[in-house]
Amino acid sequence: MANPIAELVGLLSRLPGIGERTAARLAYHVLDQPRDYAEALGRSLVELHARVRRCQRCANYTAENLCEVCLDPRRDDGLVCVVARPPDVAALERGQSFRGRYYVLHALLAPLDGVGPEALPLAPLIERVKGGELREVIVATPLSVEGEATALFLAQQLRPLGVRCTRIASGLPHGGELEFSDQITLARAMDGRQEL
Amino acid sequence: MANPIAELVGLLSRLPGIGERTAARLAYHVLDQPRDYAEALGRSLVELHARVRRCQRCANYTAENLCEVCLDPRRDDGLVCVVARPPDVAALERGQSFRGRYYVLHALLAPLDGVGPEALPLAPLIERVKGGELREVIVATPLSVEGEATALFLAQQLRPLGVRCTRIASGLPHGGELEFSDQITLARAMDGRQEL
């Protein structure tokens, strides 16, 4: 019979940032807690993929056919923010300043890894642009090589259709020190300077 | 219908050292992995308490009636190391230098928290001492207030029965710098000095 603690430690240590030591600490902690907790956490994981779907409109994760943002009648239908992954939506929603809709790609262009334009699910977005309902598409893919390549490609596809395409700003983060910023960030902060 | 991601994040963030941000990162990571992984991890947690028992001889965690150490015929039956918790056994076993048996208390004296001597399951250990099979009891409870109190209490209980009671050494850890050691550790290192 296999060792159930070793088995759990092995599975936990496949999580990002969780080494074998931390995994062991977590496993023993769970054993120290009431049995209900381990069972609730376990069921939540067993059922996770079955319960989480992609929103039929924006592809964000949801338990329903449409996500909360898409169902909210108070959001601006003319403004769509394109992001790479569902946690990006969660991060922007924490800010509570964006009041438009989202569009989650679940992918980024990565030619070196063989991920080309066909992996980007753009057809529904292009339909909405053609339908004339969108005023502006804000491309909020990450400021990485893949994110930038994807942003450029999106602009090439969407701008000819007559919609405004914008990119989130790149520059020093809040509280950022020039001394500790990398050269690319500094150059972008300079290029993106605005009137005071 | 509840949000399955928020539910999982809430449960994960009850783990030690896992804040809400980390919990969210883990939840999204699990969603990015194949469904099999989430289900295996979940089942492992659901079944954990049911599969893990306490060894009938030493009370360490095991999937059987007796743990691996107690079943190993090559270990020294005359030497027992008393520890507070199962992970302490795992830590000592990693060292591979101790070849005796263990005895896991699953508790420490903590009078301020209302944990008195009755919470220490000493009867089986006392029986074994009385039976004359033990040469030495090494008390390896932690070097904390509770661990020290428990060690003193154990010695008071066991020594009159004619068994040798020892305590693991206290001093500077391997690689330790005097400059960065606390005063109690330094004092103990001095008190515990040995002939060169």
mmCIF file of C-alpha atoms in Angstrom:
data_model
loop_
_atom_site.group_PDB
_atom_site.id
_atom_site.type_symbol
_atom_site.label_atom_id
_atom_site.label_comp_id
_atom_site.label_asym_id
_atom_site.label_seq_id
_atom_site.Cartn_x
_atom_site.Cartn_y
_atom_site.Cartn_z
ATOM 1 C CA MET A 1 0.000 0.000 0.000
ATOM 2 C CA ALA A 2 1.375 3.384 -0.999
ATOM 3 C CA ASN A 3 2.203 6.014 1.592
ATOM 4 C CA PRO A 4 -0.680 8.517 1.484
ATOM 5 C CA ILE A 5 1.402 11.361 2.936
ATOM 6 C CA ALA A 6 4.236 10.840 0.436
ATOM 7 C CA GLU A 7 1.650 10.681 -2.342
ATOM 8 C CA LEU A 8 0.090 14.000 -1.285
ATOM 9 C CA VAL A 9 3.517 15.616 -0.863
ATOM 10 C CA GLY A 10 4.450 14.504 -4.382
ATOM 11 C CA LEU A 11 1.296 16.021 -5.869
ATOM 12 C CA LEU A 12 1.552 19.262 -3.869
ATOM 13 C CA SER A 13 5.187 19.780 -4.835
ATOM 14 C CA ARG A 14 4.137 19.974 -8.495
ATOM 15 C CA LEU A 15 2.478 23.311 -7.688
ATOM 16 C CA PRO A 16 4.460 26.443 -8.610
ATOM 17 C CA GLY A 17 6.577 27.794 -5.757
ATOM 18 C CA ILE A 18 5.912 24.720 -3.584
ATOM 19 C CA GLY A 19 9.071 22.708 -2.951
ATOM 20 C CA GLU A 20 9.173 19.322 -1.246
ATOM 21 C CA ARG A 21 9.725 20.833 2.207
ATOM 22 C CA THR A 22 6.780 23.200 1.889
ATOM 23 C CA ALA A 23 4.628 20.412 0.469
ATOM 24 C CA ALA A 24 5.421 18.252 3.503
ATOM 25 C CA ARG A 25 4.600 21.124 5.857
ATOM 26 C CA LEU A 26 1.250 21.622 4.103
ATOM 27 C CA ALA A 27 0.430 17.898 4.183
ATOM 28 C CA TYR A 28 1.111 17.627 7.929
ATOM 29 C CA HIS A 29 -0.853 20.824 8.506
ATOM 30 C CA VAL A 30 -3.860 19.347 6.708
ATOM 31 C CA LEU A 31 -3.561 16.228 8.877
ATOM 32 C CA ASP A 32 -3.569 18.444 11.975
ATOM 33 C CA GLN A 33 -6.789 20.161 10.843
ATOM 34 C CA PRO A 34 -10.277 18.667 11.225
ATOM 35 C CA ARG A 35 -11.050 16.076 8.580
ATOM 36 C CA ASP A 36 -13.798 18.320 7.130
ATOM 37 C CA TYR A 37 -11.229 20.767 5.849
ATOM 38 C CA ALA A 38 -9.186 18.201 3.908
ATOM 39 C CA GLU A 39 -12.375 16.806 2.410
ATOM 40 C CA ALA A 40 -13.725 20.224 1.418
ATOM 41 C CA LEU A 41 -10.417 21.228 -0.172
ATOM 42 C CA GLY A 42 -10.152 17.863 -1.914
ATOM 43 C CA ARG A 43 -13.693 17.985 -3.308
ATOM 44 C CA SER A 44 -13.133 21.541 -4.480
ATOM 45 C CA LEU A 45 -10.131 20.325 -6.496
ATOM 46 C CA VAL A 46 -11.801 17.161 -7.798
ATOM 47 C CA GLU A 47 -14.763 19.173 -9.083
ATOM 48 C CA LEU A 48 -12.820 22.225 -10.258
ATOM 49 C CA HIS A 49 -12.474 21.489 -13.954
ATOM 50 C CA ALA A 50 -16.039 20.218 -14.197
ATOM 51 C CA ARG A 51 -17.507 23.312 -12.548
ATOM 52 C CA VAL A 52 -15.395 25.961 -14.257
ATOM 53 C CA ARG A 53 -16.423 26.836 -17.814
ATOM 54 C CA ARG A 54 -15.460 29.536 -20.269
ATOM 55 C CA CYS A 55 -17.874 32.447 -20.640
ATOM 56 C CA GLN A 56 -19.599 32.120 -24.012
ATOM 57 C CA ARG A 57 -19.012 35.798 -24.703
ATOM 58 C CA CYS A 58 -15.566 36.692 -23.322
ATOM 59 C CA ALA A 59 -14.020 33.248 -22.514
ATOM 60 C CA ASN A 60 -13.284 34.275 -18.915
ATOM 61 C CA TYR A 61 -13.758 31.512 -16.334
ATOM 62 C CA THR A 62 -17.279 31.246 -14.945
ATOM 63 C CA ALA A 63 -19.609 28.714 -13.361
ATOM 64 C CA GLU A 64 -22.424 29.774 -15.708
ATOM 65 C CA ASN A 65 -22.850 30.284 -19.445
ATOM 66 C CA LEU A 66 -21.893 33.946 -19.119
ATOM 67 C CA CYS A 67 -19.511 35.506 -16.591
ATOM 68 C CA GLU A 68 -20.422 38.204 -14.082
ATOM 69 C CA VAL A 69 -18.863 41.007 -16.121
ATOM 70 C CA CYS A 70 -20.716 40.013 -19.295
ATOM 71 C CA LEU A 71 -23.989 39.782 -17.351
ATOM 72 C CA ASP A 72 -23.546 43.208 -15.725
ATOM 73 C CA PRO A 73 -25.864 45.672 -17.565
ATOM 74 C CA ARG A 74 -23.949 48.684 -16.242
ATOM 75 C CA ARG A 75 -20.709 47.989 -18.150
ATOM 76 C CA ASP A 76 -19.714 49.886 -21.301
ATOM 77 C CA ASP A 77 -20.416 47.661 -24.330
ATOM 78 C CA GLY A 78 -18.338 49.860 -26.638
ATOM 79 C CA LEU A 79 -15.058 49.196 -24.829
ATOM 80 C CA VAL A 80 -13.321 45.798 -24.797
ATOM 81 C CA CYS A 81 -10.109 44.959 -22.981
ATOM 82 C CA VAL A 82 -8.223 41.997 -24.475
ATOM 83 C CA VAL A 83 -6.173 39.977 -21.976
ATOM 84 C CA ALA A 84 -4.166 36.774 -22.159
ATOM 85 C CA ARG A 85 -5.489 34.886 -19.122
ATOM 86 C CA PRO A 86 -8.387 34.847 -16.629
ATOM 87 C CA PRO A 87 -6.224 36.028 -13.693
ATOM 88 C CA ASP A 88 -5.541 39.184 -15.736
ATOM 89 C CA VAL A 89 -9.280 39.932 -15.626
ATOM 90 C CA ALA A 90 -9.268 39.352 -11.867
ATOM 91 C CA ALA A 91 -6.312 41.759 -11.479
ATOM 92 C CA LEU A 92 -8.039 44.504 -13.487
ATOM 93 C CA GLU A 93 -11.329 43.966 -11.635
ATOM 94 C CA ARG A 94 -9.527 44.443 -8.312
ATOM 95 C CA GLY A 95 -8.623 47.939 -9.571
ATOM 96 C CA GLN A 96 -12.331 48.748 -10.101
ATOM 97 C CA SER A 97 -11.466 51.492 -12.603
ATOM 98 C CA PHE A 98 -12.163 49.702 -15.894
ATOM 99 C CA ARG A 99 -15.882 49.623 -16.690
ATOM 100 C CA GLY A 100 -15.896 48.015 -20.122
ATOM 101 C CA ARG A 101 -16.014 44.345 -21.166
ATOM 102 C CA TYR A 102 -13.228 41.798 -21.489
ATOM 103 C CA TYR A 103 -12.022 39.317 -24.078
ATOM 104 C CA VAL A 104 -9.758 36.504 -22.858
ATOM 105 C CA LEU A 105 -7.453 34.947 -25.451
ATOM 106 C CA HIS A 106 -6.170 31.990 -23.361
ATOM 107 C CA ALA A 107 -3.109 32.166 -25.633
ATOM 108 C CA LEU A 108 -0.337 34.458 -26.879
ATOM 109 C CA LEU A 109 1.617 34.362 -30.106
ATOM 110 C CA ALA A 110 4.842 32.424 -29.538
ATOM 111 C CA PRO A 111 6.343 31.595 -32.946
ATOM 112 C CA LEU A 112 9.390 29.979 -31.360
ATOM 113 C CA ASP A 113 7.090 27.534 -29.530
ATOM 114 C CA GLY A 114 5.025 26.946 -32.652
ATOM 115 C CA VAL A 115 2.054 29.048 -31.464
ATOM 116 C CA GLY A 116 0.891 31.020 -34.506
ATOM 117 C CA PRO A 117 -2.108 33.294 -35.233
ATOM 118 C CA GLU A 118 -4.420 30.301 -35.693
ATOM 119 C CA ALA A 119 -4.145 29.657 -31.926
ATOM 120 C CA LEU A 120 -5.693 33.067 -31.161
ATOM 121 C CA PRO A 121 -9.503 32.775 -31.034
ATOM 122 C CA LEU A 122 -10.176 36.109 -32.757
ATOM 123 C CA ALA A 123 -13.210 35.307 -34.929
ATOM 124 C CA PRO A 124 -15.872 36.317 -32.339
ATOM 125 C CA LEU A 125 -14.011 39.565 -31.584
ATOM 126 C CA ILE A 126 -13.675 40.398 -35.279
ATOM 127 C CA GLU A 127 -17.409 39.742 -35.707
ATOM 128 C CA ARG A 128 -18.196 42.223 -32.953
ATOM 129 C CA VAL A 129 -15.887 44.831 -34.476
ATOM 130 C CA LYS A 130 -17.542 44.327 -37.876
ATOM 131 C CA GLY A 131 -20.940 44.613 -36.234
ATOM 132 C CA GLY A 132 -19.965 48.157 -35.277
ATOM 133 C CA GLU A 133 -20.675 47.746 -31.556
ATOM 134 C CA LEU A 134 -17.091 48.451 -30.426
ATOM 135 C CA ARG A 135 -15.625 51.943 -30.014
ATOM 136 C CA GLU A 136 -12.203 50.888 -28.745
ATOM 137 C CA VAL A 137 -10.187 47.712 -28.146
ATOM 138 C CA ILE A 138 -7.613 48.048 -25.357
ATOM 139 C CA VAL A 139 -4.916 45.409 -25.735
ATOM 140 C CA ALA A 140 -3.757 44.466 -22.227
ATOM 141 C CA THR A 141 -1.631 41.432 -23.033
ATOM 142 C CA PRO A 142 1.557 41.311 -20.925
ATOM 143 C CA LEU A 143 4.559 43.507 -21.686
ATOM 144 C CA SER A 144 6.575 40.405 -22.630
ATOM 145 C CA VAL A 145 7.852 39.453 -26.076
ATOM 146 C CA GLU A 146 4.818 37.211 -26.650
ATOM 147 C CA GLY A 147 2.421 39.796 -25.273
ATOM 148 C CA GLU A 148 3.870 42.548 -27.469
ATOM 149 C CA ALA A 149 3.835 40.335 -30.576
ATOM 150 C CA THR A 150 0.200 39.463 -29.892
ATOM 151 C CA ALA A 151 -0.688 43.156 -29.386
ATOM 152 C CA LEU A 152 0.889 44.123 -32.706
ATOM 153 C CA PHE A 153 -0.862 41.291 -34.509
ATOM 154 C CA LEU A 154 -4.229 42.269 -32.979
ATOM 155 C CA ALA A 155 -3.804 45.874 -34.066
ATOM 156 C CA GLN A 156 -2.945 44.714 -37.602
ATOM 157 C CA GLN A 157 -6.112 42.627 -37.712
ATOM 158 C CA LEU A 158 -8.545 45.022 -36.063
ATOM 159 C CA ARG A 159 -7.463 48.539 -37.078
ATOM 160 C CA PRO A 160 -8.301 48.029 -40.803
ATOM 161 C CA LEU A 161 -11.842 47.226 -39.675
ATOM 162 C CA GLY A 162 -12.199 50.782 -38.404
ATOM 163 C CA VAL A 163 -11.948 50.288 -34.622
ATOM 164 C CA ARG A 164 -9.595 52.231 -32.365
ATOM 165 C CA CYS A 165 -6.871 49.917 -30.983
ATOM 166 C CA THR A 166 -4.902 51.019 -27.922
ATOM 167 C CA ARG A 167 -2.178 49.433 -25.813
ATOM 168 C CA ILE A 168 -1.834 49.751 -22.023
ATOM 169 C CA ALA A 169 1.035 52.031 -21.010
ATOM 170 C CA SER A 170 4.522 50.788 -20.261
ATOM 171 C CA GLY A 171 6.692 52.625 -17.754
ATOM 172 C CA LEU A 172 7.876 52.644 -14.176
ATOM 173 C CA PRO A 173 5.485 50.978 -11.699
ATOM 174 C CA HIS A 174 3.933 52.949 -8.837
ATOM 175 C CA GLY A 175 6.680 53.733 -6.318
ATOM 176 C CA GLY A 176 9.311 52.682 -8.875
ATOM 177 C CA GLU A 177 12.881 53.932 -8.495
ATOM 178 C CA LEU A 178 14.825 54.894 -11.618
ATOM 179 C CA GLU A 179 17.947 53.426 -10.057
ATOM 180 C CA PHE A 180 16.461 49.940 -9.881
ATOM 181 C CA SER A 181 14.574 49.934 -13.188
ATOM 182 C CA ASP A 182 15.811 47.974 -16.183
ATOM 183 C CA GLN A 183 16.884 49.792 -19.360
ATOM 184 C CA ILE A 184 13.886 48.727 -21.455
ATOM 185 C CA THR A 185 11.434 49.994 -18.844
ATOM 186 C CA LEU A 186 13.313 53.289 -18.593
ATOM 187 C CA ALA A 187 13.357 53.701 -22.376
ATOM 188 C CA ARG A 188 9.628 52.973 -22.551
ATOM 189 C CA ALA A 189 8.919 55.408 -19.738
ATOM 190 C CA MET A 190 10.798 58.073 -21.693
ATOM 191 C CA ASP A 191 9.066 57.247 -24.979
ATOM 192 C CA GLY A 192 5.662 57.264 -23.331
ATOM 193 C CA ARG A 193 6.136 60.602 -21.550
ATOM 194 C CA GLN A 194 3.102 62.865 -21.364
ATOM 195 C CA GLU A 195 2.527 66.607 -20.877
ATOM 196 C CA LEU A 196 2.563 67.719 -17.260
ATOM 197 C CA MET B 1 -24.323 29.027 -7.805
ATOM 198 C CA ALA B 2 -21.115 29.698 -5.903
ATOM 199 C CA ASN B 3 -17.928 30.642 -7.699
ATOM 200 C CA PRO B 4 -15.765 27.476 -7.736
ATOM 201 C CA ILE B 5 -12.507 29.410 -8.156
ATOM 202 C CA ALA B 6 -13.271 31.752 -5.257
ATOM 203 C CA GLU B 7 -14.257 28.723 -3.162
ATOM 204 C CA LEU B 8 -10.954 26.963 -3.897
ATOM 205 C CA VAL B 9 -8.969 30.157 -3.270
ATOM 206 C CA GLY B 10 -10.708 30.548 0.091
ATOM 207 C CA LEU B 11 -9.842 26.993 1.114
ATOM 208 C CA LEU B 12 -6.239 27.191 -0.120
ATOM 209 C CA SER B 13 -5.601 30.479 1.667
ATOM 210 C CA ARG B 14 -6.301 28.743 4.984
ATOM 211 C CA LEU B 15 -3.022 26.835 4.491
ATOM 212 C CA PRO B 16 0.011 28.188 6.388
ATOM 213 C CA GLY B 17 2.126 30.600 4.354
ATOM 214 C CA ILE B 18 -0.454 30.763 1.542
ATOM 215 C CA GLY B 19 -1.986 34.226 1.221
ATOM 216 C CA GLU B 20 -4.914 35.081 -1.007
ATOM 217 C CA ARG B 21 -2.667 36.092 -3.922
ATOM 218 C CA THR B 22 -0.707 32.843 -3.810
ATOM 219 C CA ALA B 23 -3.919 30.852 -3.421
ATOM 220 C CA ALA B 24 -5.314 32.497 -6.556
ATOM 221 C CA ARG B 25 -2.107 31.758 -8.462
ATOM 222 C CA LEU B 26 -2.296 28.101 -7.397
ATOM 223 C CA ALA B 27 -5.976 27.815 -8.341
ATOM 224 C CA TYR B 28 -5.390 29.232 -11.828
ATOM 225 C CA HIS B 29 -2.341 27.006 -12.202
ATOM 226 C CA VAL B 30 -4.431 23.927 -11.403
ATOM 227 C CA LEU B 31 -6.984 25.055 -13.997
ATOM 228 C CA ASP B 32 -4.173 25.338 -16.564
ATOM 229 C CA GLN B 33 -3.038 21.767 -15.850
ATOM 230 C CA PRO B 34 -4.725 18.652 -17.236
ATOM 231 C CA ARG B 35 -7.890 17.737 -15.353
ATOM 232 C CA ASP B 36 -6.265 14.492 -14.131
ATOM 233 C CA TYR B 37 -3.907 16.412 -11.896
ATOM 234 C CA ALA B 38 -6.620 18.367 -10.075
ATOM 235 C CA GLU B 39 -8.593 15.173 -9.569
ATOM 236 C CA ALA B 40 -5.598 13.211 -8.263
ATOM 237 C CA LEU B 41 -4.650 15.990 -5.847
ATOM 238 C CA GLY B 42 -8.267 16.367 -4.762
ATOM 239 C CA ARG B 43 -8.784 12.651 -4.138
ATOM 240 C CA SER B 44 -5.523 12.493 -2.233
ATOM 241 C CA LEU B 45 -6.850 15.201 0.109
ATOM 242 C CA VAL B 46 -10.361 13.753 0.406
ATOM 243 C CA GLU B 47 -8.942 10.364 1.400
ATOM 244 C CA LEU B 48 -6.049 11.640 3.501
ATOM 245 C CA HIS B 49 -7.532 11.383 6.980
ATOM 246 C CA ALA B 50 -9.156 8.030 6.234
ATOM 247 C CA ARG B 51 -5.919 6.505 4.927
ATOM 248 C CA VAL B 52 -3.520 7.890 7.521
ATOM 249 C CA ARG B 53 -3.534 6.127 10.897
ATOM 250 C CA ARG B 54 -1.363 6.265 13.973
ATOM 251 C CA CYS B 55 1.148 3.453 14.415
ATOM 252 C CA GLN B 56 -0.078 1.206 17.234
ATOM 253 C CA ARG B 57 3.397 1.154 18.745
ATOM 254 C CA CYS B 58 4.892 4.652 18.288
ATOM 255 C CA ALA B 59 1.869 6.753 17.153
ATOM 256 C CA ASN B 60 3.730 8.002 14.053
ATOM 257 C CA TYR B 61 1.582 8.374 10.941
ATOM 258 C CA THR B 62 1.293 5.233 8.828
ATOM 259 C CA ALA B 63 -1.045 3.594 6.335
ATOM 260 C CA GLU B 64 -0.781 0.277 8.217
ATOM 261 C CA ASN B 65 -1.139 -0.892 11.811
ATOM 262 C CA LEU B 66 2.580 -0.394 12.406
ATOM 263 C CA CYS B 67 4.870 2.182 10.801
ATOM 264 C CA GLU B 68 7.955 1.382 8.733
ATOM 265 C CA VAL B 69 10.359 2.139 11.568
ATOM 266 C CA CYS B 70 8.533 -0.092 14.038
ATOM 267 C CA LEU B 71 8.432 -2.892 11.437
ATOM 268 C CA ASP B 72 12.165 -2.635 10.657
ATOM 269 C CA PRO B 73 13.946 -5.553 12.447
ATOM 270 C CA ARG B 74 17.349 -3.859 12.174
ATOM 271 C CA ARG B 75 16.539 -0.969 14.513
ATOM 272 C CA ASP B 76 17.788 -0.817 18.116
ATOM 273 C CA ASP B 77 14.887 -1.720 20.440
ATOM 274 C CA GLY B 78 16.690 -0.400 23.515
ATOM 275 C CA LEU B 79 16.762 3.190 22.317
ATOM 276 C CA VAL B 80 13.624 5.338 21.974
ATOM 277 C CA CYS B 81 13.498 8.915 20.712
ATOM 278 C CA VAL B 82 10.474 10.890 21.949
ATOM 279 C CA VAL B 83 9.261 13.612 19.570
ATOM 280 C CA ALA B 84 6.290 15.957 19.517
ATOM 281 C CA ARG B 85 5.012 15.477 15.975
ATOM 282 C CA PRO B 86 5.242 13.088 12.981
ATOM 283 C CA PRO B 87 7.237 15.571 10.838
ATOM 284 C CA ASP B 88 9.910 15.453 13.549
ATOM 285 C CA VAL B 89 10.312 11.730 12.827
ATOM 286 C CA ALA B 90 10.583 12.482 9.104
ATOM 287 C CA ALA B 91 13.289 15.106 9.820
ATOM 288 C CA LEU B 92 15.332 12.696 11.948
ATOM 289 C CA GLU B 93 14.914 9.896 9.396
ATOM 290 C CA ARG B 94 16.300 12.183 6.669
ATOM 291 C CA GLY B 95 19.501 12.368 8.733
ATOM 292 C CA GLN B 96 19.812 8.546 8.672
ATOM 293 C CA SER B 97 22.009 8.588 11.774
ATOM 294 C CA PHE B 98 19.475 7.558 14.439
ATOM 295 C CA ARG B 99 18.881 3.787 14.412
ATOM 296 C CA GLY B 100 16.555 3.377 17.402
ATOM 297 C CA ARG B 101 12.767 3.571 17.641
ATOM 298 C CA TYR B 102 10.461 6.578 18.020
ATOM 299 C CA TYR B 103 7.606 7.615 20.268
ATOM 300 C CA VAL B 104 5.350 10.417 18.998
ATOM 301 C CA LEU B 105 3.482 12.415 21.641
ATOM 302 C CA HIS B 106 1.196 14.442 19.310
ATOM 303 C CA ALA B 107 1.160 16.991 22.142
ATOM 304 C CA LEU B 108 3.352 19.171 24.338
ATOM 305 C CA LEU B 109 2.725 20.497 27.820
ATOM 306 C CA ALA B 110 1.266 24.003 27.552
ATOM 307 C CA PRO B 111 -0.166 24.965 30.953
ATOM 308 C CA LEU B 112 -1.088 28.453 29.707
ATOM 309 C CA ASP B 113 -3.264 26.868 27.002
ATOM 310 C CA GLY B 114 -4.713 24.360 29.458
ATOM 311 C CA VAL B 115 -2.690 21.400 28.143
ATOM 312 C CA GLY B 116 -1.556 19.466 31.204
ATOM 313 C CA PRO B 117 0.214 16.116 31.753
ATOM 314 C CA GLU B 118 -3.023 14.182 31.137
ATOM 315 C CA ALA B 119 -2.766 15.208 27.456
ATOM 316 C CA LEU B 120 0.559 13.365 27.103
ATOM 317 C CA PRO B 121 -0.043 9.717 26.153
ATOM 318 C CA LEU B 122 2.736 8.309 28.323
ATOM 319 C CA ALA B 123 1.202 5.049 29.595
ATOM 320 C CA PRO B 124 2.524 2.791 26.788
ATOM 321 C CA LEU B 125 6.009 4.303 27.087
ATOM 322 C CA ILE B 126 6.029 3.852 30.866
ATOM 323 C CA GLU B 127 4.949 0.229 30.387
ATOM 324 C CA ARG B 128 7.898 -0.359 28.086
ATOM 325 C CA VAL B 129 10.309 1.242 30.544
ATOM 326 C CA LYS B 130 8.906 -0.894 33.349
ATOM 327 C CA GLY B 131 9.247 -3.973 31.139
ATOM 328 C CA GLY B 132 12.987 -3.299 31.125
ATOM 329 C CA GLU B 133 13.368 -3.290 27.352
ATOM 330 C CA LEU B 134 14.620 0.307 27.146
ATOM 331 C CA ARG B 135 18.231 1.328 27.732
ATOM 332 C CA GLU B 136 17.801 5.054 26.995
ATOM 333 C CA VAL B 137 15.033 7.542 26.202
ATOM 334 C CA ILE B 138 16.220 10.509 24.116
ATOM 335 C CA VAL B 139 13.815 13.427 24.511
ATOM 336 C CA ALA B 140 13.783 15.322 21.199
ATOM 337 C CA THR B 141 10.854 17.650 21.796
ATOM 338 C CA PRO B 142 11.497 21.160 20.402
ATOM 339 C CA LEU B 143 13.750 23.639 22.196
ATOM 340 C CA SER B 144 10.729 25.858 22.858
ATOM 341 C CA VAL B 145 9.142 26.632 26.246
ATOM 342 C CA GLU B 146 6.558 23.868 25.733
ATOM 343 C CA GLY B 147 9.153 21.415 24.439
ATOM 344 C CA GLU B 148 11.477 22.076 27.393
ATOM 345 C CA ALA B 149 8.640 21.778 29.918
ATOM 346 C CA THR B 150 7.610 18.470 28.359
ATOM 347 C CA ALA B 151 11.201 17.204 28.420
ATOM 348 C CA LEU B 152 11.568 18.019 32.112
ATOM 349 C CA PHE B 153 8.252 16.356 32.920
ATOM 350 C CA LEU B 154 9.230 13.231 30.971
ATOM 351 C CA ALA B 155 12.532 12.970 32.808
ATOM 352 C CA GLN B 156 10.716 13.323 36.155
ATOM 353 C CA GLN B 157 8.362 10.498 35.191
ATOM 354 C CA LEU B 158 10.840 8.110 33.594
ATOM 355 C CA ARG B 159 14.123 8.498 35.480
ATOM 356 C CA PRO B 160 12.729 7.084 38.781
ATOM 357 C CA LEU B 161 11.874 3.938 36.824
ATOM 358 C CA GLY B 162 15.572 3.351 36.234
ATOM 359 C CA VAL B 163 15.963 4.331 32.579
ATOM 360 C CA ARG B 164 18.555 6.759 31.263
ATOM 361 C CA CYS B 165 16.864 9.985 30.038
ATOM 362 C CA THR B 166 18.791 12.309 27.718
ATOM 363 C CA ARG B 167 17.944 15.538 25.942
ATOM 364 C CA ILE B 168 19.134 16.515 22.448
ATOM 365 C CA ALA B 169 21.860 19.191 22.515
ATOM 366 C CA SER B 170 21.147 22.904 22.292
ATOM 367 C CA GLY B 171 23.709 25.218 20.697
ATOM 368 C CA LEU B 172 24.632 27.013 17.497
ATOM 369 C CA PRO B 173 23.336 25.345 14.308
ATOM 370 C CA HIS B 174 25.729 24.077 11.642
ATOM 371 C CA GLY B 175 27.293 27.118 9.944
ATOM 372 C CA GLY B 176 25.956 29.375 12.704
ATOM 373 C CA GLU B 177 27.590 32.750 13.327
ATOM 374 C CA LEU B 178 28.006 33.927 16.908
ATOM 375 C CA GLU B 179 27.236 37.477 15.773
ATOM 376 C CA PHE B 180 23.744 36.525 14.612
ATOM 377 C CA SER B 181 22.828 34.077 17.381
ATOM 378 C CA ASP B 182 20.407 35.006 20.131
ATOM 379 C CA GLN B 183 21.567 35.252 23.756
ATOM 380 C CA ILE B 184 19.789 32.101 24.939
ATOM 381 C CA THR B 185 21.356 30.005 22.177
ATOM 382 C CA LEU B 186 24.809 31.429 22.971
ATOM 383 C CA ALA B 187 24.382 30.742 26.692
ATOM 384 C CA ARG B 188 23.284 27.174 25.965
ATOM 385 C CA ALA B 189 26.200 26.654 23.597
ATOM 386 C CA MET B 190 28.540 27.770 26.379
ATOM 387 C CA ASP B 191 26.863 25.617 29.021
ATOM 388 C CA GLY B 192 26.906 22.589 26.730
ATOM 389 C CA ARG B 193 30.602 22.901 25.785
ATOM 390 C CA GLN B 194 32.567 19.702 25.427
ATOM 391 C CA GLU B 195 36.241 18.702 25.576
ATOM 392 C CA LEU B 196 38.130 19.229 22.312
#
